[in-house]
PDB file of C-alpha atoms and ligand atoms in Angstrom:
ATOM      1  CA  MET A 155       9.753  -6.143 -12.591  1.00 88.00           C
ATOM      2  CA  LEU A 156       9.982  -7.778  -8.937  1.00 95.00           C
ATOM      3  CA  LYS A 157       6.993  -6.971  -6.735  1.00 97.00           C
ATOM      4  CA  LEU A 158       7.536  -5.521  -3.674  1.00 98.00           C
ATOM      5  CA  ILE A 159       6.065  -7.076  -0.570  1.00 98.00           C
ATOM      6  CA  VAL A 160       6.208  -4.864   2.153  1.00 98.00           C
ATOM      7  CA  ALA A 161       5.739  -5.571   6.250  1.00 98.00           C
ATOM      8  CA  ASN A 162       4.802  -2.654   8.427  1.00 98.00           C
ATOM      9  CA  TRP A 163       4.847  -4.456  11.578  1.00 98.00           C
ATOM     10  CA  LYS A 164       3.852  -0.772  13.113  1.00 98.00           C
ATOM     11  CA  MET A 165       4.582  -1.095  17.253  1.00 98.00           C
ATOM     12  CA  ASN A 166       4.587  -5.353  17.139  1.00 98.00           C
ATOM     13  CA  PRO A 167       5.544  -7.412  18.361  1.00 98.00           C
ATOM     14  CA  ALA A 168       5.558  -7.525  21.910  1.00 98.00           C
ATOM     15  CA  THR A 169       9.807  -8.790  22.420  1.00 98.00           C
ATOM     16  CA  PRO A 170      12.820  -9.718  20.880  1.00 97.00           C
ATOM     17  CA  ARG A 171      12.301 -13.093  20.706  1.00 97.00           C
ATOM     18  CA  GLU A 172       8.624 -13.081  18.754  1.00 98.00           C
ATOM     19  CA  ALA A 173      10.347 -10.496  16.405  1.00 98.00           C
ATOM     20  CA  ARG A 174      13.223 -12.919  15.542  1.00 98.00           C
ATOM     21  CA  GLU A 175      11.065 -15.949  15.082  1.00 98.00           C
ATOM     22  CA  LEU A 176       8.341 -13.574  12.752  1.00 98.00           C
ATOM     23  CA  TYR A 177      11.638 -12.451  11.060  1.00 98.00           C
ATOM     24  CA  LEU A 178      12.908 -16.079  10.263  1.00 97.00           C
ATOM     25  CA  LYS A 179       9.255 -17.567   9.189  1.00 98.00           C
ATOM     26  CA  THR A 180       8.661 -14.571   6.664  1.00 98.00           C
ATOM     27  CA  LYS A 181      12.312 -14.966   5.734  1.00 97.00           C
ATOM     28  CA  GLN A 182      11.734 -18.732   4.747  1.00 96.00           C
ATOM     29  CA  ALA A 183       8.906 -17.463   2.636  1.00 96.00           C
ATOM     30  CA  ALA A 184      10.963 -14.846   1.009  1.00 96.00           C
ATOM     31  CA  LEU A 185      13.649 -16.960   0.084  1.00 95.00           C
ATOM     32  CA  LYS A 186      11.391 -19.105  -1.919  1.00 93.00           C
ATOM     33  CA  GLN A 187       9.860 -16.477  -4.040  1.00 92.00           C
ATOM     34  CA  ARG A 188      11.699 -15.473  -6.967  1.00 92.00           C
ATOM     35  CA  SER A 189       9.468 -12.848  -8.095  1.00 94.00           C
ATOM     36  CA  ALA A 190       9.490 -10.680  -4.756  1.00 97.00           C
ATOM     37  CA  ARG A 191      11.085  -8.681  -2.777  1.00 97.00           C
ATOM     38  CA  VAL A 192       9.899  -8.980   0.658  1.00 98.00           C
ATOM     39  CA  ILE A 193      11.027  -5.946   2.653  1.00 98.00           C
ATOM     40  CA  ILE A 194      10.345  -6.029   6.392  1.00 98.00           C
ATOM     41  CA  CYS A 195       9.817  -2.780   8.450  1.00 98.00           C
ATOM     42  CA  PRO A 196      10.287  -4.106  12.730  1.00 98.00           C
ATOM     43  CA  PRO A 197      10.295  -1.348  14.997  1.00 98.00           C
ATOM     44  CA  ALA A 198      13.806   0.013  14.760  1.00 97.00           C
ATOM     45  CA  ILE A 199      14.823  -1.154  18.495  1.00 97.00           C
ATOM     46  CA  PHE A 200      14.633  -4.505  16.941  1.00 97.00           C
ATOM     47  CA  ILE A 201      16.598  -4.295  13.816  1.00 97.00           C
ATOM     48  CA  GLY A 202      19.944  -5.296  15.863  1.00 95.00           C
ATOM     49  CA  CYS A 203      18.529  -8.160  16.958  1.00 94.00           C
ATOM     50  CA  LEU A 204      17.498 -10.119  13.843  1.00 96.00           C
ATOM     51  CA  ASN A 205      20.723 -11.105  12.428  1.00 93.00           C
ATOM     52  CA  HIS A 206      20.024 -10.079   8.999  1.00 95.00           C
ATOM     53  CA  LYS A 207      21.907 -10.506   5.681  1.00 90.00           C
ATOM     54  CA  THR A 208      21.130  -8.473   3.090  1.00 85.00           C
ATOM     55  CA  SER A 209      20.109 -10.289   0.065  1.00 89.00           C
ATOM     56  CA  SER A 210      18.178  -9.681  -3.269  1.00 90.00           C
ATOM     57  CA  ARG A 211      15.103 -10.876  -1.978  1.00 94.00           C
ATOM     58  CA  LEU A 212      14.765 -10.263   1.770  1.00 97.00           C
ATOM     59  CA  SER A 213      15.605  -6.080   2.975  1.00 97.00           C
ATOM     60  CA  LEU A 214      14.527  -4.550   6.302  1.00 98.00           C
ATOM     61  CA  GLY A 215      13.130  -1.141   6.717  1.00 98.00           C
ATOM     62  CA  VAL A 216      12.482   1.208   8.983  1.00 98.00           C
ATOM     63  CA  GLN A 217       8.957   3.296   9.371  1.00 98.00           C
ATOM     64  CA  ASP A 218       9.941   6.613   9.935  1.00 98.00           C
ATOM     65  CA  ILE A 219      13.013   8.627  10.527  1.00 98.00           C
ATOM     66  CA  SER A 220      13.612  12.271  12.046  1.00 98.00           C
ATOM     67  CA  VAL A 221      12.973  15.358  10.330  1.00 98.00           C
ATOM     68  CA  HIS A 222      16.612  16.631  11.342  1.00 97.00           C
ATOM     69  CA  ARG A 223      19.969  15.593   9.940  1.00 94.00           C
ATOM     70  CA  ASN A 224      22.697  15.547  12.510  1.00 90.00           C
ATOM     71  CA  THR A 225      23.075  13.978  15.510  1.00 93.00           C
ATOM     72  CA  GLY A 226      22.075  16.197  18.529  1.00 95.00           C
ATOM     73  CA  ALA A 227      19.639  16.632  21.305  1.00 97.00           C
ATOM     74  CA  PHE A 228      16.119  14.863  19.785  1.00 97.00           C
ATOM     75  CA  THR A 229      15.111  12.355  22.443  1.00 97.00           C
ATOM     76  CA  GLY A 230      13.689   9.720  20.683  1.00 95.00           C
ATOM     77  CA  ALA A 231      14.277  10.181  17.401  1.00 97.00           C
ATOM     78  CA  ILE A 232      16.667   8.084  14.670  1.00 97.00           C
ATOM     79  CA  SER A 233      18.317   9.995  11.548  1.00 98.00           C
ATOM     80  CA  ALA A 234      18.284   8.846   8.264  1.00 98.00           C
ATOM     81  CA  ALA A 235      21.859   8.191   8.442  1.00 97.00           C
ATOM     82  CA  GLN A 236      21.687   6.290  11.462  1.00 97.00           C
ATOM     83  CA  ALA A 237      18.969   3.878   9.856  1.00 97.00           C
ATOM     84  CA  SER A 238      21.249   3.667   6.831  1.00 96.00           C
ATOM     85  CA  TYR A 239      24.341   2.418   9.146  1.00 95.00           C
ATOM     86  CA  SER A 240      21.839  -0.480  10.632  1.00 93.00           C
ATOM     87  CA  GLU A 241      21.105  -3.068   8.223  1.00 93.00           C
ATOM     88  CA  ALA A 242      17.753  -0.995   6.797  1.00 97.00           C
ATOM     89  CA  GLU A 243      17.867  -0.387   3.021  1.00 98.00           C
ATOM     90  CA  TYR A 244      14.333   1.390   3.263  1.00 98.00           C
ATOM     91  CA  ALA A 245      12.443   3.984   4.829  1.00 98.00           C
ATOM     92  CA  ILE A 246       8.788   4.423   5.112  1.00 98.00           C
ATOM     93  CA  ILE A 247       7.684   7.759   4.960  1.00 98.00           C
ATOM     94  CA  GLY A 248       4.553   9.943   5.285  1.00 98.00           C
ATOM     95  CA  HIS A 249       2.251   6.808   6.757  1.00 98.00           C
ATOM     96  CA  SER A 250      -0.949   8.018   8.027  1.00 97.00           C
ATOM     97  CA  GLU A 251      -0.496   7.284  11.521  1.00 97.00           C
ATOM     98  CA  ARG A 252       2.934   9.689  11.309  1.00 97.00           C
ATOM     99  CA  ARG A 253       0.522  12.157   9.696  1.00 97.00           C
ATOM    100  CA  ALA A 254      -2.191  11.769  11.986  1.00 96.00           C
ATOM    101  CA  ALA A 255       0.841  12.502  14.573  1.00 96.00           C
ATOM    102  CA  GLY A 256       1.704  15.677  12.736  1.00 97.00           C
ATOM    103  CA  ASP A 257       3.751  14.887   9.964  1.00 97.00           C
ATOM    104  CA  GLU A 258       2.714  17.957   7.708  1.00 97.00           C
ATOM    105  CA  GLU A 259       3.630  18.005   4.104  1.00 97.00           C
ATOM    106  CA  LYS A 260       6.575  20.163   4.666  1.00 98.00           C
ATOM    107  CA  ILE A 261       8.234  17.486   7.489  1.00 98.00           C
ATOM    108  CA  ILE A 262       7.318  14.881   5.135  1.00 98.00           C
ATOM    109  CA  ASN A 263       9.211  16.733   2.342  1.00 98.00           C
ATOM    110  CA  THR A 264      12.798  17.184   4.534  1.00 98.00           C
ATOM    111  CA  LYS A 265      12.339  13.734   5.636  1.00 98.00           C
ATOM    112  CA  VAL A 266      12.260  11.891   2.057  1.00 98.00           C
ATOM    113  CA  LYS A 267      15.281  14.334   1.016  1.00 98.00           C
ATOM    114  CA  LEU A 268      17.118  13.236   4.305  1.00 98.00           C
ATOM    115  CA  ALA A 269      16.542   9.258   3.656  1.00 98.00           C
ATOM    116  CA  LEU A 270      18.024   9.886   0.025  1.00 98.00           C
ATOM    117  CA  ALA A 271      20.828  11.611   0.592  1.00 97.00           C
ATOM    118  CA  ALA A 272      21.595   8.812   3.582  1.00 97.00           C
ATOM    119  CA  LYS A 273      21.085   6.419   0.512  1.00 97.00           C
ATOM    120  CA  LEU A 274      18.101   4.850   1.688  1.00 98.00           C
ATOM    121  CA  ASN A 275      15.173   3.672  -0.739  1.00 98.00           C
ATOM    122  CA  VAL A 276      12.056   5.782   0.238  1.00 98.00           C
ATOM    123  CA  ILE A 277       8.805   4.156   0.501  1.00 98.00           C
ATOM    124  CA  LEU A 278       6.207   7.348   0.143  1.00 98.00           C
ATOM    125  CA  CYS A 279       2.738   6.915   1.274  1.00 98.00           C
ATOM    126  CA  VAL A 280       0.183   8.971  -0.110  1.00 98.00           C
ATOM    127  CA  GLY A 281      -3.433   8.571   0.359  1.00 97.00           C
ATOM    128  CA  GLU A 282      -6.835  10.383   0.941  1.00 95.00           C
ATOM    129  CA  LYS A 283      -9.039  10.479   4.289  1.00 92.00           C
ATOM    130  CA  SER A 284     -12.134  10.171   2.372  1.00 92.00           C
ATOM    131  CA  ARG A 285     -13.498   9.602  -1.105  1.00 90.00           C
ATOM    132  CA  ASP A 286     -15.929  12.071  -2.606  1.00 85.00           C
ATOM    133  CA  GLY A 287     -18.066  11.045  -5.596  1.00 80.00           C
ATOM    134  CA  GLU A 288     -16.835  13.763  -7.515  1.00 84.00           C
ATOM    135  CA  GLY A 289     -13.049  13.272  -7.828  1.00 85.00           C
ATOM    136  CA  GLY A 290     -11.894  15.975  -5.626  1.00 89.00           C
ATOM    137  CA  TYR A 291      -9.699  13.904  -2.824  1.00 94.00           C
ATOM    138  CA  LEU A 292      -7.565  13.668  -6.414  1.00 95.00           C
ATOM    139  CA  GLN A 293      -6.374  17.083  -5.494  1.00 94.00           C
ATOM    140  CA  GLU A 294      -5.224  15.941  -2.039  1.00 94.00           C
ATOM    141  CA  LEU A 295      -3.458  13.030  -3.634  1.00 96.00           C
ATOM    142  CA  HIS A 296      -1.312  15.266  -6.059  1.00 97.00           C
ATOM    143  CA  GLU A 297      -0.812  17.640  -3.513  1.00 97.00           C
ATOM    144  CA  GLN A 298       0.794  15.109  -1.014  1.00 97.00           C
ATOM    145  CA  LEU A 299       2.630  13.653  -4.172  1.00 98.00           C
ATOM    146  CA  THR A 300       3.877  17.214  -5.307  1.00 98.00           C
ATOM    147  CA  SER A 301       4.849  18.603  -1.934  1.00 98.00           C
ATOM    148  CA  ALA A 302       6.792  15.367  -0.626  1.00 98.00           C
ATOM    149  CA  LEU A 303       8.772  15.409  -3.990  1.00 98.00           C
ATOM    150  CA  ALA A 304       9.415  19.099  -4.821  1.00 98.00           C
ATOM    151  CA  GLY A 305      13.222  19.492  -4.971  1.00 97.00           C
ATOM    152  CA  VAL A 306      14.013  15.507  -5.181  1.00 97.00           C
ATOM    153  CA  PRO A 307      16.234  15.326  -8.059  1.00 96.00           C
ATOM    154  CA  ASN A 308      15.031  13.442 -11.189  1.00 96.00           C
ATOM    155  CA  ASN A 309      18.177  10.807 -10.590  1.00 95.00           C
ATOM    156  CA  PHE A 310      16.966   9.635  -6.907  1.00 97.00           C
ATOM    157  CA  TYR A 311      13.015   8.696  -8.597  1.00 97.00           C
ATOM    158  CA  LYS A 312      14.835   5.330  -9.157  1.00 96.00           C
ATOM    159  CA  LYS A 313      15.181   5.038  -5.422  1.00 98.00           C
ATOM    160  CA  LEU A 314      11.216   6.041  -4.919  1.00 98.00           C
ATOM    161  CA  VAL A 315       8.293   3.747  -4.074  1.00 98.00           C
ATOM    162  CA  ILE A 316       5.053   5.165  -3.622  1.00 98.00           C
ATOM    163  CA  ALA A 317       2.448   3.085  -1.446  1.00 98.00           C
ATOM    164  CA  TYR A 318      -1.133   4.264  -2.147  1.00 98.00           C
ATOM    165  CA  GLU A 319      -2.566   3.728   1.080  1.00 97.00           C
ATOM    166  CA  PRO A 320      -6.432   5.007   1.333  1.00 95.00           C
ATOM    167  CA  VAL A 321      -6.869   6.189   4.954  1.00 95.00           C
ATOM    168  CA  TRP A 322     -10.404   4.744   5.418  1.00 94.00           C
ATOM    169  CA  ALA A 323      -9.195   1.750   3.950  1.00 94.00           C
ATOM    170  CA  VAL A 324      -6.246   0.776   6.629  1.00 93.00           C
ATOM    171  CA  GLY A 325      -6.851  -1.581   9.754  1.00 90.00           C
ATOM    172  CA  LYS A 326     -10.192  -2.134   8.510  1.00 85.00           C
ATOM    173  CA  GLY A 327     -10.723  -5.490   7.421  1.00 77.00           C
ATOM    174  CA  ALA A 328     -10.768  -7.256   3.847  1.00 70.00           C
ATOM    175  CA  SER A 329     -14.120  -5.879   3.077  1.00 76.00           C
ATOM    176  CA  GLY A 330     -13.098  -2.449   3.768  1.00 83.00           C
ATOM    177  CA  ALA A 331     -10.285  -2.866   1.296  1.00 88.00           C
ATOM    178  CA  ASP A 332     -10.060  -0.288  -1.628  1.00 92.00           C
ATOM    179  CA  THR A 333     -11.197  -2.746  -5.213  1.00 95.00           C
ATOM    180  CA  PRO A 334      -8.191  -3.913  -7.439  1.00 97.00           C
ATOM    181  CA  ALA A 335     -10.174  -2.000 -10.360  1.00 97.00           C
ATOM    182  CA  GLU A 336     -10.367   1.429  -8.230  1.00 95.00           C
ATOM    183  CA  PHE A 337      -6.416   0.895  -7.192  1.00 97.00           C
ATOM    184  CA  LEU A 338      -5.505   0.534 -10.981  1.00 98.00           C
ATOM    185  CA  HIS A 339      -7.149   3.737 -11.815  1.00 96.00           C
ATOM    186  CA  HIS A 340      -5.108   5.194  -8.886  1.00 97.00           C
ATOM    187  CA  LYS A 341      -1.987   3.890  -9.766  1.00 98.00           C
ATOM    188  CA  LEU A 342      -2.308   5.192 -13.211  1.00 98.00           C
ATOM    189  CA  PHE A 343      -2.868   8.890 -11.611  1.00 97.00           C
ATOM    190  CA  ILE A 344       0.380   8.719  -9.642  1.00 98.00           C
ATOM    191  CA  GLN A 345       2.244   7.981 -12.210  1.00 98.00           C
ATOM    192  CA  LYS A 346       0.787  10.282 -14.584  1.00 98.00           C
ATOM    193  CA  VAL A 347       1.358  13.001 -11.716  1.00 98.00           C
ATOM    194  CA  LEU A 348       4.948  12.151 -11.350  1.00 98.00           C
ATOM    195  CA  SER A 349       5.458  11.892 -15.316  1.00 97.00           C
ATOM    196  CA  LYS A 350       4.932  15.617 -15.101  1.00 96.00           C
ATOM    197  CA  THR A 351       8.766  16.042 -13.417  1.00 95.00           C
ATOM    198  CA  VAL A 352      10.472  12.798 -14.655  1.00 96.00           C
ATOM    199  CA  GLY A 353       8.886  12.096 -17.788  1.00 96.00           C
ATOM    200  CA  ALA A 354       6.625   9.034 -18.545  1.00 97.00           C
ATOM    201  CA  ALA A 355       9.318   6.660 -18.971  1.00 96.00           C
ATOM    202  CA  ALA A 356      10.486   7.328 -15.291  1.00 96.00           C
ATOM    203  CA  ALA A 357       7.288   7.564 -14.169  1.00 97.00           C
ATOM    204  CA  LYS A 358       6.231   4.120 -14.991  1.00 97.00           C
ATOM    205  CA  ALA A 359       9.587   3.098 -13.413  1.00 97.00           C
ATOM    206  CA  VAL A 360       8.310   3.638  -9.861  1.00 98.00           C
ATOM    207  CA  PRO A 361       6.471   0.831  -8.238  1.00 98.00           C
ATOM    208  CA  VAL A 362       3.179   1.723  -7.108  1.00 98.00           C
ATOM    209  CA  LEU A 363       2.221  -0.754  -4.247  1.00 98.00           C
ATOM    210  CA  TYR A 364      -1.489  -1.273  -2.583  1.00 97.00           C
ATOM    211  CA  GLY A 365      -1.720  -1.011   1.181  1.00 97.00           C
ATOM    212  CA  GLY A 366      -4.709  -0.868   3.197  1.00 96.00           C
ATOM    213  CA  SER A 367      -6.383  -4.074   4.794  1.00 96.00           C
ATOM    214  CA  VAL A 368      -4.309  -6.436   2.468  1.00 97.00           C
ATOM    215  CA  ASP A 369      -4.768  -9.967   3.267  1.00 96.00           C
ATOM    216  CA  HIS A 370      -3.904 -13.188   2.208  1.00 96.00           C
ATOM    217  CA  LYS A 371      -7.296 -13.393   0.317  1.00 96.00           C
ATOM    218  CA  ASN A 372      -7.419 -10.360  -1.764  1.00 96.00           C
ATOM    219  CA  ALA A 373      -3.551  -9.957  -2.322  1.00 97.00           C
ATOM    220  CA  GLU A 374      -3.499 -11.920  -5.347  1.00 97.00           C
ATOM    221  CA  SER A 375      -6.022  -9.444  -7.144  1.00 97.00           C
ATOM    222  CA  PHE A 376      -4.487  -6.285  -6.009  1.00 98.00           C
ATOM    223  CA  LEU A 377      -1.131  -7.754  -8.001  1.00 98.00           C
ATOM    224  CA  ASN A 378      -3.023  -9.347 -11.112  1.00 97.00           C
ATOM    225  CA  GLU A 379      -6.080  -7.455 -11.658  1.00 97.00           C
ATOM    226  CA  GLY A 380      -4.869  -4.353  -9.833  1.00 98.00           C
ATOM    227  CA  GLN A 381      -1.505  -4.689 -11.566  1.00 98.00           C
ATOM    228  CA  ALA A 382       0.270  -3.121  -8.198  1.00 98.00           C
ATOM    229  CA  GLY A 383       3.818  -3.060  -7.866  1.00 98.00           C
ATOM    230  CA  GLY A 384       3.685  -4.631  -4.853  1.00 98.00           C
ATOM    231  CA  LEU A 385       2.011  -4.461  -1.594  1.00 98.00           C
ATOM    232  CA  LEU A 386       2.043  -2.496   2.052  1.00 98.00           C
ATOM    233  CA  VAL A 387       0.754  -4.915   4.582  1.00 98.00           C
ATOM    234  CA  GLY A 388      -0.092  -4.286   8.284  1.00 98.00           C
ATOM    235  CA  ARG A 389      -1.522  -6.727  10.449  1.00 97.00           C
ATOM    236  CA  ALA A 390      -1.685  -9.641   7.735  1.00 97.00           C
ATOM    237  CA  SER A 391       2.158  -9.460   7.916  1.00 98.00           C
ATOM    238  CA  LEU A 392       2.319 -10.325  11.848  1.00 98.00           C
ATOM    239  CA  ARG A 393       0.440 -13.769  10.743  1.00 98.00           C
ATOM    240  CA  ALA A 394       3.329 -15.762   9.378  1.00 98.00           C
ATOM    241  CA  ASP A 395       1.015 -18.257   7.697  1.00 97.00           C
ATOM    242  CA  HIS A 396      -1.232 -15.353   6.193  1.00 98.00           C
ATOM    243  CA  PHE A 397       2.117 -13.605   5.318  1.00 98.00           C
ATOM    244  CA  LYS A 398       3.506 -16.104   3.234  1.00 98.00           C
ATOM    245  CA  GLN A 399       0.475 -16.383   1.489  1.00 98.00           C
ATOM    246  CA  ILE A 400       0.648 -12.748   0.641  1.00 98.00           C
ATOM    247  CA  ILE A 401       4.508 -13.338  -0.548  1.00 98.00           C
ATOM    248  CA  TYR A 402       3.389 -16.191  -2.751  1.00 97.00           C
ATOM    249  CA  ALA A 403       0.698 -14.706  -4.099  1.00 97.00           C
ATOM    250  CA  ALA A 404       3.044 -12.527  -6.096  1.00 95.00           C
ATOM    251  CA  ARG A 405       4.153 -15.563  -8.155  1.00 82.00           C
TER     252      ARG A 405
HETATM  253  P1  13P B1467      -3.808  -3.022   7.607  1.00 84.39           P
HETATM  254  O1  13P B1467      -2.952  -3.824   6.603  1.00 84.39           O
HETATM  255  O2  13P B1467      -3.682  -3.534   9.428  1.00 84.39           O
HETATM  256  O3  13P B1467      -4.658  -2.305   6.925  1.00 84.39           O
HETATM  257  O4  13P B1467      -2.551  -1.713   7.759  1.00 84.39           O
HETATM  258  C1  13P B1467      -2.279  -1.087   6.525  1.00 84.39           C
HETATM  259  C2  13P B1467      -0.944  -0.296   7.231  1.00 84.39           C
HETATM  260  O5  13P B1467      -1.102   1.122   7.537  1.00 84.39           O
HETATM  261  C3  13P B1467       0.489  -0.504   6.269  1.00 84.39           C
HETATM  262  O6  13P B1467       1.123   0.466   6.304  1.00 84.39           O
END
């Protein structure tokens, strides 16, 4: 299975010109890497400036969508359908920074369903705020998964990607990342939770990505030792030289 290497640019870079430059450099690396599909999630306002042509190696995504289905008086919002009519093929939903801004479980569940109905692939982010020694946080993970996916028909799971992104590891620098061994443990836990709804084979087919302080030095260990289905990368995706090495780590 292709590794999914996702760039979450967040609210970067500052100008459309910089966005185009970063896109072109990332594209060059992506087109050379047969073992990966690279998904760039720029600020939505830049999607139209990138002259993107869909290919099997490189896709675009949005970082969030509105909780509202239809067009209307929702200042600042972008619907799943609007995202889908742009070149976006993926939507990140439930990122910890959106959860911190007020996206509760019910909202995340609605967004997941709207994105799937608009034919977008969903990158659903889950992850605990902190980790207690007794494994109590696994309950938090379990709840995030089951509530976000409540009512999602089984045949949509093929359009689903889970990003396990422990909140405590986001934006910390490489020493603050999780370990590949711990990631693997959590990947298996996530697939076990999904298997209760869709069965073991379909759950195993859902890619589980690692996110949280991924850089060009630790990427390979998460992909190999951690058996990650891919990576969700923040800051290091803004450095074309570093992100190129992360893409090549999927070899
Ligand atoms: P960093 O890679 O900067 O830790 O960000 C992770 C993240 O939030 C990606 O969605």
